CSV table of C-alpha atoms in Angstrom, one decimal:
chain,number,residue,atom,x,y,z
A,376,MET,CA,-2.6,-5.4,14.7
A,377,SER,CA,-0.9,-3.1,12.3
A,378,LYS,CA,-2.7,0.0,11.1
A,379,VAL,CA,-3.1,0.1,7.3
A,380,PHE,CA,-3.0,3.2,5.2
A,381,THR,CA,-3.7,2.8,1.5
A,382,VAL,CA,-2.2,5.2,-1.0
A,383,VAL,CA,-4.4,5.4,-4.1
A,384,GLY,CA,-4.3,7.4,-7.3
A,385,HIS,CA,-4.1,7.1,-11.1
A,386,SER,CA,-1.2,5.6,-12.9
A,387,GLY,CA,1.7,8.1,-13.0
A,388,SER,CA,0.4,10.2,-10.1
A,389,GLY,CA,3.3,9.4,-7.8
A,390,LYS,CA,1.9,6.7,-5.5
A,391,THR,CA,5.1,4.6,-5.4
A,392,THR,CA,7.3,7.7,-5.0
A,393,LEU,CA,5.1,8.9,-2.0
A,394,VAL,CA,5.2,5.4,-0.4
A,395,GLU,CA,9.0,5.3,-0.9
A,396,LYS,CA,9.5,8.7,0.8
A,397,LEU,CA,7.1,7.8,3.6
A,398,LEU,CA,8.9,4.6,4.2
A,399,ARG,CA,12.2,6.5,4.6
A,400,GLU,CA,10.6,9.1,6.9
A,401,LEU,CA,8.6,6.6,9.1
A,402,SER,CA,11.5,4.1,9.3
A,403,GLY,CA,13.8,7.0,10.3
A,404,ARG,CA,11.4,7.7,13.2
A,405,GLY,CA,12.0,4.1,14.4
A,406,LEU,CA,8.9,2.4,13.1
A,407,ARG,CA,8.8,-1.0,11.4
A,408,VAL,CA,6.8,-0.3,8.2
A,409,ALA,CA,5.6,-3.0,5.8
A,410,THR,CA,4.2,-2.5,2.3
A,411,ILE,CA,1.5,-4.2,0.2
A,412,LYS,CA,1.2,-3.4,-3.5
A,413,HIS,CA,-1.6,-4.3,-5.8
A,414,ALA,CA,-0.7,-5.2,-9.3
A,415,HIS,CA,-3.3,-5.1,-12.1
A,416,HIS,CA,-1.3,-7.3,-14.4
A,417,LYS,CA,-0.1,-10.9,-14.0
A,418,VAL,CA,3.2,-11.3,-12.2
A,419,VAL,CA,5.2,-14.5,-11.9
A,420,LEU,CA,5.9,-14.9,-8.2
A,421,ASP,CA,7.6,-18.2,-8.3
A,422,THR,CA,9.8,-19.8,-10.9
A,423,PRO,CA,8.4,-23.1,-12.4
A,424,GLY,CA,10.7,-26.0,-11.6
A,425,LYS,CA,12.2,-24.4,-8.4
A,426,ASP,CA,11.7,-26.1,-5.0
A,427,SER,CA,9.2,-23.6,-3.7
A,428,PHE,CA,7.2,-23.8,-6.9
A,429,ARG,CA,7.1,-27.6,-6.7
A,430,TYR,CA,6.0,-27.4,-3.0
A,431,LYS,CA,3.0,-25.2,-4.0
A,432,GLU,CA,2.2,-27.4,-7.0
A,433,ALA,CA,2.2,-30.4,-4.6
A,434,GLY,CA,-0.4,-28.7,-2.3
A,435,ALA,CA,1.4,-26.4,0.1
A,436,VAL,CA,-0.9,-23.4,1.1
A,437,MET,CA,2.3,-21.4,1.7
A,438,SER,CA,5.9,-21.7,0.6
A,439,MET,CA,8.7,-19.7,2.0
A,440,LEU,CA,12.2,-19.3,0.6
A,441,VAL,CA,14.8,-18.2,3.2
A,442,THR,CA,18.3,-17.0,2.4
A,443,SER,CA,20.9,-15.6,4.8
A,444,SER,CA,19.4,-12.1,4.7
A,445,GLU,CA,15.9,-12.3,3.1
A,446,LEU,CA,12.8,-14.4,2.8
A,447,GLN,CA,10.1,-14.7,0.2
A,448,LEU,CA,6.6,-16.0,0.9
A,449,VAL,CA,4.3,-17.3,-1.8
A,450,ALA,CA,0.8,-18.0,-0.5
A,451,ASP,CA,-2.7,-18.7,-1.8
A,452,ALA,CA,-4.7,-15.5,-1.8
A,453,VAL,CA,-8.1,-16.7,-3.1
A,454,ASP,CA,-9.8,-14.9,-0.2
A,455,ARG,CA,-8.7,-12.3,2.3
A,456,ARG,CA,-7.3,-10.0,-0.4
A,457,GLU,CA,-7.9,-6.6,1.1
A,458,PRO,CA,-5.0,-4.7,2.7
A,459,GLU,CA,-6.4,-5.0,6.3
A,460,GLN,CA,-6.8,-8.8,5.9
A,461,LEU,CA,-3.4,-9.3,4.3
A,462,ALA,CA,-1.7,-7.2,7.0
A,463,GLN,CA,-3.4,-9.2,9.7
A,464,ARG,CA,-2.5,-12.5,8.1
A,465,PHE,CA,1.2,-11.8,7.2
A,466,LEU,CA,2.5,-8.6,8.6
A,467,GLY,CA,1.9,-8.8,12.3
A,468,GLU,CA,5.4,-7.6,13.2
A,469,ALA,CA,5.0,-4.3,11.5
A,470,ASP,CA,4.0,-1.1,13.4
A,471,LEU,CA,2.4,0.3,10.3
A,472,VAL,CA,1.5,-0.9,6.8
A,473,LEU,CA,1.4,1.2,3.7
A,474,ALA,CA,-0.6,-0.3,0.9
A,475,GLU,CA,-0.5,0.9,-2.7
A,476,GLY,CA,-3.4,0.6,-5.0
A,477,PHE,CA,-6.5,-1.2,-3.7
A,478,SER,CA,-8.7,1.8,-4.5
A,479,HIS,CA,-11.8,-0.4,-4.5
A,480,CYS,CA,-11.1,-2.0,-1.2
A,481,SER,CA,-12.3,-0.9,2.2
A,482,GLY,CA,-10.1,1.0,4.7
A,483,VAL,CA,-8.6,4.4,5.0
A,484,LYS,CA,-7.1,6.0,1.9
A,485,ILE,CA,-4.8,8.9,1.0
A,486,GLU,CA,-5.1,9.9,-2.6
A,487,VAL,CA,-2.2,11.3,-4.7
A,488,LEU,CA,-3.8,13.6,-7.3
A,489,ARG,CA,-1.7,15.8,-9.6
A,490,ARG,CA,-3.0,18.4,-11.9
A,491,GLU,CA,-0.8,17.1,-14.8
A,492,CYS,CA,-2.6,13.7,-14.7
A,493,ALA,CA,-5.8,15.6,-15.7
A,494,LYS,CA,-8.1,13.0,-14.1
A,495,PRO,CA,-10.8,13.2,-11.4
A,496,PRO,CA,-10.1,11.6,-8.0
A,497,ARG,CA,-10.3,7.8,-7.8
A,498,CYS,CA,-12.0,7.8,-4.4
A,499,THR,CA,-14.5,9.7,-2.3
A,500,VAL,CA,-14.8,10.4,1.4
A,501,GLU,CA,-17.4,7.6,1.4
A,502,ASP,CA,-14.7,5.2,0.1
A,503,GLY,CA,-12.6,5.9,3.1
A,504,LEU,CA,-10.6,8.9,1.8
A,505,ILE,CA,-9.0,10.8,4.7
A,506,ALA,CA,-6.5,13.1,2.9
A,507,ILE,CA,-5.3,14.3,-0.4
A,508,VAL,CA,-1.6,14.7,-1.6
A,509,THR,CA,-2.0,17.2,-4.4
A,510,ASP,CA,-1.1,20.3,-6.2
A,511,MET,CA,-4.8,21.4,-6.4
A,512,ASP,CA,-6.7,23.2,-3.7
A,513,ASP,CA,-10.2,22.8,-5.0
A,514,VAL,CA,-10.5,19.0,-4.7
A,515,TYR,CA,-12.3,17.8,-1.5
A,516,PRO,CA,-11.6,21.0,0.4
A,517,GLN,CA,-13.1,19.4,3.6
A,518,LEU,CA,-10.1,17.0,3.7
A,519,PRO,CA,-6.5,17.7,4.8
A,520,HIS,CA,-4.3,18.6,1.8
A,521,PHE,CA,-0.6,18.0,1.6
A,522,GLY,CA,1.9,19.1,-1.0
A,523,LEU,CA,3.7,16.4,-3.0
A,524,GLU,CA,6.9,17.0,-1.1
A,525,ASP,CA,5.4,17.5,2.4
A,526,ILE,CA,6.6,14.1,3.6
A,527,ALA,CA,7.2,15.0,7.3
A,528,ALA,CA,3.7,16.4,7.6
A,529,ILE,CA,2.1,13.4,5.8
A,530,ALA,CA,4.0,11.0,8.1
A,531,GLN,CA,2.9,12.9,11.2
A,532,PHE,CA,-0.7,12.8,9.9
A,533,VAL,CA,-0.4,9.0,9.5
A,534,LEU,CA,1.1,8.6,13.0
A,535,ASP,CA,-1.6,10.8,14.6
A,536,ARG,CA,-4.2,8.5,13.1
A,537,LYS,CA,-2.4,5.2,13.8
């Protein structure tokens, strides 16, 4: 089972940038890292009229499109929508999973919190918060703090908790 770490924070805080940098760092260390991203808005995952769309419309619980170098999976996600559940269901080959968003779901979280966003933290220790990536020292002083560019140290922290 993959270990899932969820990166949370307000819009514009740098979550995607942090995940991207961690992916490069962790992959460079030889790990197979998968990602899961939560979108708050409607996204079209399959094109109406295309074969995989037609299969789903006809009743397939999952439809996979495979090319010579990639694959895309479209699956029903009515239940089992939390990062741990999704990782267990679909990402078994990964050594580690980085999820982005999902601030209201269970599991361990690392929050990106920047002074310029001028907002309070999204999560608490009770919500599973285990570390803060921030430019502020006064938020959750009991938790490990990392600078926004301290990617190697954040990666090592993740690996030590995996």
